[in-house]
Tab-separated table of N, CA and C in Angstrom:
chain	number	residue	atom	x	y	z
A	1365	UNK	N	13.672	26.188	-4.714
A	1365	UNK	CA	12.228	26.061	-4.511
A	1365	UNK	C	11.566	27.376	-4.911
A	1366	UNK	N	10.426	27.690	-5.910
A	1366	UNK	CA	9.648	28.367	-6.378
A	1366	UNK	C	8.957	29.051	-4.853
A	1367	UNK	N	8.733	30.631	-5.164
A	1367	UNK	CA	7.748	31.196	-4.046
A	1367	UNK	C	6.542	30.358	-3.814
A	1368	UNK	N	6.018	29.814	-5.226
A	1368	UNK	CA	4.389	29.156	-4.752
A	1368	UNK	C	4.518	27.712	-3.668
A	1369	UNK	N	5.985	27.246	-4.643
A	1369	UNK	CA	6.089	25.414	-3.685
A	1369	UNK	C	6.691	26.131	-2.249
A	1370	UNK	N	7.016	27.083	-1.697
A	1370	UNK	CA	6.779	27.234	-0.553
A	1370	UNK	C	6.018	27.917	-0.064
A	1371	UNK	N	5.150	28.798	-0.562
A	1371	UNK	CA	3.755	28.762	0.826
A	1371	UNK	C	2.976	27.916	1.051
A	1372	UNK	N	2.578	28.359	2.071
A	1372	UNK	CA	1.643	26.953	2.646
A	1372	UNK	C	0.273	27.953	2.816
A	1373	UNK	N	-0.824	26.678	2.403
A	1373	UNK	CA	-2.009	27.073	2.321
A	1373	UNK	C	-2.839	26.248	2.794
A	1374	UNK	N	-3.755	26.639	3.769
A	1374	UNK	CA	-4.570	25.598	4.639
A	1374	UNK	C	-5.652	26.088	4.757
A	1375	UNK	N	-6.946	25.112	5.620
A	1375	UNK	CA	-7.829	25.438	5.800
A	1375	UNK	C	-8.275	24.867	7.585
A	1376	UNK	N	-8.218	25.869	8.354
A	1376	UNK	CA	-8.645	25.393	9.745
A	1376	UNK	C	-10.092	25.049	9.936
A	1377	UNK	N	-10.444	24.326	10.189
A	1377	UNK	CA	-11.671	23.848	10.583
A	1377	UNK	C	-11.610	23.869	12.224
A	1378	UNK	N	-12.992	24.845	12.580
A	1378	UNK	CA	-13.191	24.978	14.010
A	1378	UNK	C	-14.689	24.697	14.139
A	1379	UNK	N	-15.443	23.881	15.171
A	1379	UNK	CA	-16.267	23.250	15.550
A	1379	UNK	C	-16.619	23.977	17.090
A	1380	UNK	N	-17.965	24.999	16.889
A	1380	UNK	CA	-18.345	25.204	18.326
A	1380	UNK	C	-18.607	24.521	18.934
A	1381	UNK	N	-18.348	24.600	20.777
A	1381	UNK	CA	-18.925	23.900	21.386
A	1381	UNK	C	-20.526	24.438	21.344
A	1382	UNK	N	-21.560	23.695	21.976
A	1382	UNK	CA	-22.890	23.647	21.828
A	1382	UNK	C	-23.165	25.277	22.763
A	1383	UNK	N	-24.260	25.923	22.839
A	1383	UNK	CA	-23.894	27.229	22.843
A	1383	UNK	C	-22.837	28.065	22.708
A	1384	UNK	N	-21.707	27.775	22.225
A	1384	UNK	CA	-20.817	28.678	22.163
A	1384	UNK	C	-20.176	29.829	20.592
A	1385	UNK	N	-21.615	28.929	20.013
A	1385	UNK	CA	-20.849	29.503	18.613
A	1385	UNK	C	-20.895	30.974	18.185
A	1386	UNK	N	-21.448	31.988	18.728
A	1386	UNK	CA	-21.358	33.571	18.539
A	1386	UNK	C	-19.876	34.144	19.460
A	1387	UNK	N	-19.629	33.137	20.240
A	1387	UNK	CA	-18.187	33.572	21.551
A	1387	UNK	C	-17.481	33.200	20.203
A	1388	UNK	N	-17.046	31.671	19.710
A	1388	UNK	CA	-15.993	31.474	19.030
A	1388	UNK	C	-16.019	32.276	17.634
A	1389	UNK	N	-17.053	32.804	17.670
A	1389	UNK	CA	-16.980	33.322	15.913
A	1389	UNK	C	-16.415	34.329	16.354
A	1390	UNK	N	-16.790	35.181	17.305
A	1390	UNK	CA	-16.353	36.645	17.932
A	1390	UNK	C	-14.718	36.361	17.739
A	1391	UNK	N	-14.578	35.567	18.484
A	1391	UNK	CA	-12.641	35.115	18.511
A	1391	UNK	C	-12.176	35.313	17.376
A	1392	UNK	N	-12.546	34.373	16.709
A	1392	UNK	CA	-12.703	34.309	15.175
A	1392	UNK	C	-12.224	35.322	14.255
A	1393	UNK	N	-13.371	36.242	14.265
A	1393	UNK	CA	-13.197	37.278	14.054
A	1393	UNK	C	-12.494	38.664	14.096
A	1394	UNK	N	-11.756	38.622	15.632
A	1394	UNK	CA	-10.817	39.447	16.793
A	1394	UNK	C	-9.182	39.063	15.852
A	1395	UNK	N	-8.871	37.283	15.250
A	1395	UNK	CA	-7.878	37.176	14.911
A	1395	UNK	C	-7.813	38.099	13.440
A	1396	UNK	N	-8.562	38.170	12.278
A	1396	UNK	CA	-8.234	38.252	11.322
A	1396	UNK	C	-7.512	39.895	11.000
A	1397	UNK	N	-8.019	40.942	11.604
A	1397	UNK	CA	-6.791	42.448	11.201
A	1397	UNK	C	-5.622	42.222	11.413
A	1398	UNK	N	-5.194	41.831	13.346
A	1398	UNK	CA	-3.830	41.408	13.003
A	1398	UNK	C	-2.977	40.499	12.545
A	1399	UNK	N	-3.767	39.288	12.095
A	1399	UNK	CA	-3.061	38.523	11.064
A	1399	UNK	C	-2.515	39.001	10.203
A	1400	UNK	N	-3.944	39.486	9.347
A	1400	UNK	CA	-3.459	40.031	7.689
A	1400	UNK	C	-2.744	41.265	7.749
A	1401	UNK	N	-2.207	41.712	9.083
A	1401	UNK	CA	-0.665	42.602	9.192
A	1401	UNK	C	0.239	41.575	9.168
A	1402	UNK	N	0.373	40.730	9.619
A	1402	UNK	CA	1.639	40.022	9.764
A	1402	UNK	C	2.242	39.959	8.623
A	1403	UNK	N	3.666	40.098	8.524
A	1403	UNK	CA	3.909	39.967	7.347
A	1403	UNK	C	4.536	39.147	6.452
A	1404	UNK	N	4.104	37.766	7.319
A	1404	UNK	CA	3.900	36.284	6.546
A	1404	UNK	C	2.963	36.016	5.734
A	1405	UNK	N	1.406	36.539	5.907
A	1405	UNK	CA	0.507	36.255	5.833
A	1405	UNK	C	-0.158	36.739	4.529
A	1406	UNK	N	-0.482	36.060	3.629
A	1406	UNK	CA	-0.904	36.186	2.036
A	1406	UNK	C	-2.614	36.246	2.075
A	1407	UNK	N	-3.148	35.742	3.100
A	1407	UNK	CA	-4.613	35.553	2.782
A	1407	UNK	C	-5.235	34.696	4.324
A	1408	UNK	N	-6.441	35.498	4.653
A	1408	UNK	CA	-6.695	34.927	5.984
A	1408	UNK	C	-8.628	35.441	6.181
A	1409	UNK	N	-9.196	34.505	5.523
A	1409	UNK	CA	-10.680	34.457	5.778
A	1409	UNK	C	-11.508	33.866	6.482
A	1410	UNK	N	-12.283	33.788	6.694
A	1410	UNK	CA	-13.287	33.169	8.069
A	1410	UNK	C	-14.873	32.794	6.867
A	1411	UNK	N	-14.984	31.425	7.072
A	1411	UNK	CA	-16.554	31.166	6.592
A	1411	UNK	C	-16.750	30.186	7.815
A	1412	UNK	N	-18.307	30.288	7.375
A	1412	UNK	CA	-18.855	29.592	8.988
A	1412	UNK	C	-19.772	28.777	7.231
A	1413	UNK	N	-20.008	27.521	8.112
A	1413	UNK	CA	-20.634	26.323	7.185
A	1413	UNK	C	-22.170	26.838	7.235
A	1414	UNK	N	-22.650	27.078	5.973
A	1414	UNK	CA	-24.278	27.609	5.723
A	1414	UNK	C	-25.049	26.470	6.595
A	1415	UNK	N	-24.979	24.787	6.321
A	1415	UNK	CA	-26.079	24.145	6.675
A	1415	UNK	C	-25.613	23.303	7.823
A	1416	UNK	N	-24.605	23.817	8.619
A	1416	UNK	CA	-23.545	23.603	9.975
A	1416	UNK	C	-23.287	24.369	10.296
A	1417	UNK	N	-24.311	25.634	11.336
A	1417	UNK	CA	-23.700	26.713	12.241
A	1417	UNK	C	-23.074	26.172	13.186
A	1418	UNK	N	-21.813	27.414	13.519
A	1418	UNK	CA	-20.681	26.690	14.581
A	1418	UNK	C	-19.818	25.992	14.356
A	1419	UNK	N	-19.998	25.897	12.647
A	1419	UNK	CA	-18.587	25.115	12.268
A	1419	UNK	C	-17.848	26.367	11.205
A	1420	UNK	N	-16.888	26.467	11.762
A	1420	UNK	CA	-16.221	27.473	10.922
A	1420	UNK	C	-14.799	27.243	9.897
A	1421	UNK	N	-14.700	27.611	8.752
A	1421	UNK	CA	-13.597	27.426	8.156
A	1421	UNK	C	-12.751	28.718	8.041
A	1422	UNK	N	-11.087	28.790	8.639
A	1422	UNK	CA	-10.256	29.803	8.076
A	1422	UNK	C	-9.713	29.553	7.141
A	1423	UNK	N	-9.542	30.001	6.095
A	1423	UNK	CA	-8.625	30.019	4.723
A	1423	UNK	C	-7.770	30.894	4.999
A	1424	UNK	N	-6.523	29.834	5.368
A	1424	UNK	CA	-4.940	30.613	5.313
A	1424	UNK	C	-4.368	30.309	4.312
A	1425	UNK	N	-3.400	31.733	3.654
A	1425	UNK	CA	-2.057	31.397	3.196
A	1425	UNK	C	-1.099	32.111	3.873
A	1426	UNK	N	-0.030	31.715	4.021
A	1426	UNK	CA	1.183	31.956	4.518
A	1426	UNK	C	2.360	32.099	3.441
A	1427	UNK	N	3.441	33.074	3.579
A	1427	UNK	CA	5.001	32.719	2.937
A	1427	UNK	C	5.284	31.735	2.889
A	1428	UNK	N	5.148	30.652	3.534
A	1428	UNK	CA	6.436	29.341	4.094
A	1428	UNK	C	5.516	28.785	5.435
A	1429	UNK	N	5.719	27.911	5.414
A	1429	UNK	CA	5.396	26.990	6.465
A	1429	UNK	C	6.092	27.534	8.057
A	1430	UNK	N	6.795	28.480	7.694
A	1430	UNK	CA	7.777	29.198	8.881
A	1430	UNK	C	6.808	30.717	9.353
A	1431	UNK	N	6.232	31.142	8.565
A	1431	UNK	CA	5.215	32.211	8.773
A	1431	UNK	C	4.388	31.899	9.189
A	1432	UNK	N	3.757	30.928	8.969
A	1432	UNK	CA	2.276	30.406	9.761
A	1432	UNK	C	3.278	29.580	11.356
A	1433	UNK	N	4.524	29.348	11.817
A	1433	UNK	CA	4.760	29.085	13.052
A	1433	UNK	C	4.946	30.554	13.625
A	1434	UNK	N	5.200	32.087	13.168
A	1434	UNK	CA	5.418	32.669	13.770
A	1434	UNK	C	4.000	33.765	14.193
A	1435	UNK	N	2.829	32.605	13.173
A	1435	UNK	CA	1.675	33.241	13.213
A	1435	UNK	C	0.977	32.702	14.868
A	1436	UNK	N	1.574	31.669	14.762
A	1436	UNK	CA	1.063	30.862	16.257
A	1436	UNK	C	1.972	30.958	17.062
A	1437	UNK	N	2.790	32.367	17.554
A	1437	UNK	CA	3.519	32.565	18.355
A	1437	UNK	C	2.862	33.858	18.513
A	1438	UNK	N	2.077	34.552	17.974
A	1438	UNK	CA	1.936	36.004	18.140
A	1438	UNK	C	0.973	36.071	19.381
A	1439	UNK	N	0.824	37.260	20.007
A	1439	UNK	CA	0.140	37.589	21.599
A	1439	UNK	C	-1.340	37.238	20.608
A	1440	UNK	N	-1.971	37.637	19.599
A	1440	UNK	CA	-3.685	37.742	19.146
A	1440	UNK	C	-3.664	36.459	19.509
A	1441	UNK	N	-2.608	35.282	18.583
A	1441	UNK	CA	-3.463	33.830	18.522
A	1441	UNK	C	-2.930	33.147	19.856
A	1442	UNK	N	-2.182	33.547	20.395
A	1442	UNK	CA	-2.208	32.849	21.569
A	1442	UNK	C	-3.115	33.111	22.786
A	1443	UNK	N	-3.733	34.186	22.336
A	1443	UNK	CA	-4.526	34.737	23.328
A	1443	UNK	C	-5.976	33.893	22.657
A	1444	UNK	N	-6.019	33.545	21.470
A	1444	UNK	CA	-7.174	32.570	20.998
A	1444	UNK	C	-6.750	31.199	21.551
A	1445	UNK	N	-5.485	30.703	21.259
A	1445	UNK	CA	-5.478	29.579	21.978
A	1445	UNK	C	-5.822	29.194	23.567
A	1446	UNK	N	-5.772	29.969	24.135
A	1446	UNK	CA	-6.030	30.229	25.614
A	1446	UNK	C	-7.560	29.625	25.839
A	1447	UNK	N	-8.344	30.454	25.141
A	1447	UNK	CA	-9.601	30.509	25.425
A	1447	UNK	C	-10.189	29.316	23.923
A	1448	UNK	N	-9.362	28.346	23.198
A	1448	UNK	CA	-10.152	27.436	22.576
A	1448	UNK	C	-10.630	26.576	23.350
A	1449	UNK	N	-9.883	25.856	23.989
A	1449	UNK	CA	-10.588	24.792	24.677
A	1449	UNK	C	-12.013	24.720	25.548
A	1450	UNK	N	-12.234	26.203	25.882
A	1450	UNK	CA	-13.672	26.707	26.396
A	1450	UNK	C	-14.631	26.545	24.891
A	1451	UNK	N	-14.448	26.618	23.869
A	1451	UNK	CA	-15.072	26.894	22.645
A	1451	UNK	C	-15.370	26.131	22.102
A	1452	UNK	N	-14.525	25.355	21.348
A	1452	UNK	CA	-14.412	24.419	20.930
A	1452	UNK	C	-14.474	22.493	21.111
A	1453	UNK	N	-15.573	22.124	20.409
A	1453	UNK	CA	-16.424	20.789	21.048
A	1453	UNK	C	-15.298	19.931	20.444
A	1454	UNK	N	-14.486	19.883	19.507
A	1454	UNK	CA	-13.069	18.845	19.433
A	1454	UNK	C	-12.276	19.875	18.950
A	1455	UNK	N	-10.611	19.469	18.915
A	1455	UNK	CA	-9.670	20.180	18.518
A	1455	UNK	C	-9.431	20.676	17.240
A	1456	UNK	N	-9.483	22.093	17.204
A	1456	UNK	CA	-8.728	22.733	15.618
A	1456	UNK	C	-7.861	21.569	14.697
A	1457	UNK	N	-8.847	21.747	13.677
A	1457	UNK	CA	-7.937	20.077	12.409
A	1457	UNK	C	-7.481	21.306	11.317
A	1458	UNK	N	-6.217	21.418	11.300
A	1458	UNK	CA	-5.514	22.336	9.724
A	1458	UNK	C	-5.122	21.138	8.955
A	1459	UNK	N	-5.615	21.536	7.608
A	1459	UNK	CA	-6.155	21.104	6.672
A	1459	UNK	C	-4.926	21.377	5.601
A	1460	UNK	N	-4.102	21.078	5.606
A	1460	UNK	CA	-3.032	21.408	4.442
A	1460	UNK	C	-3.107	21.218	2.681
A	1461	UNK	N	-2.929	22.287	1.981
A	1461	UNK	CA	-3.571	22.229	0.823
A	1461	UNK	C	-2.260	22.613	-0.075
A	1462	UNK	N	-2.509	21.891	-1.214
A	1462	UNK	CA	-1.464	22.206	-2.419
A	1462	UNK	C	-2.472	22.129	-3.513
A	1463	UNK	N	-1.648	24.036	-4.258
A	1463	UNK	CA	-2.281	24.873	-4.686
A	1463	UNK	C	-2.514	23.616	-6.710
A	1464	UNK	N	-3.453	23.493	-7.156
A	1464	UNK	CA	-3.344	22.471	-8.240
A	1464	UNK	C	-3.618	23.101	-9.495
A	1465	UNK	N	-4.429	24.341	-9.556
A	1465	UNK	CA	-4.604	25.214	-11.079
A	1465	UNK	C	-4.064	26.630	-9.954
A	1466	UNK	N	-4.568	27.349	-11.255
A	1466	UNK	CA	-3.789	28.982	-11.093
A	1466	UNK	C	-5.356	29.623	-10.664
């Protein structure tokens, strides 16, 4: 298997709850330095939807589908998982993507 056919590249979609969207962006925001240390981690951005505030998209890439599980084992995102369900008006949907031009 080629380095590219194994990373995995996704897109999290997160949905504030109704006042909550400056708390979850803050979170949001708190994950991305120590991610992009990890050293699974190829690419890790945050957009919030221009004409849908409170809906936010992360653009991950990962090594392997095994880097992004040891990304959701680390103390930052578990310490985000803790506090999603206060945040968030339905559950985090990852969005799995295969890469199609260069």
């Amino acid at each position: 298997m080629s380095k590219t056919e194994e990373t995995f590249i996704s897109i999290a979609v997160l949905k504030a709850k109704p006042g909550q969207r400056e708390q979850l962006r803050q979170n949001l925001l708190a994950l991305i330095e120590p991610t992009r240390a990890e050293p699974g981690c190829l690419d890790y951005v945050l957009f919030e939807l221009r004409d849908e505030p409170g809906t936010f998209y992360m653009r991950e890439a990962f090594t392997s589908p095994a880097a992004l599980e040891v990304h959701k084992a680390t103390p930052h995102f578990q310490a985000f998982a803790a506090t999603a369900g206060d945040l968030l008006a339905e559950p985090l949907r990852l969005v799995a993507l295969d890469r199609v031009s260069s």
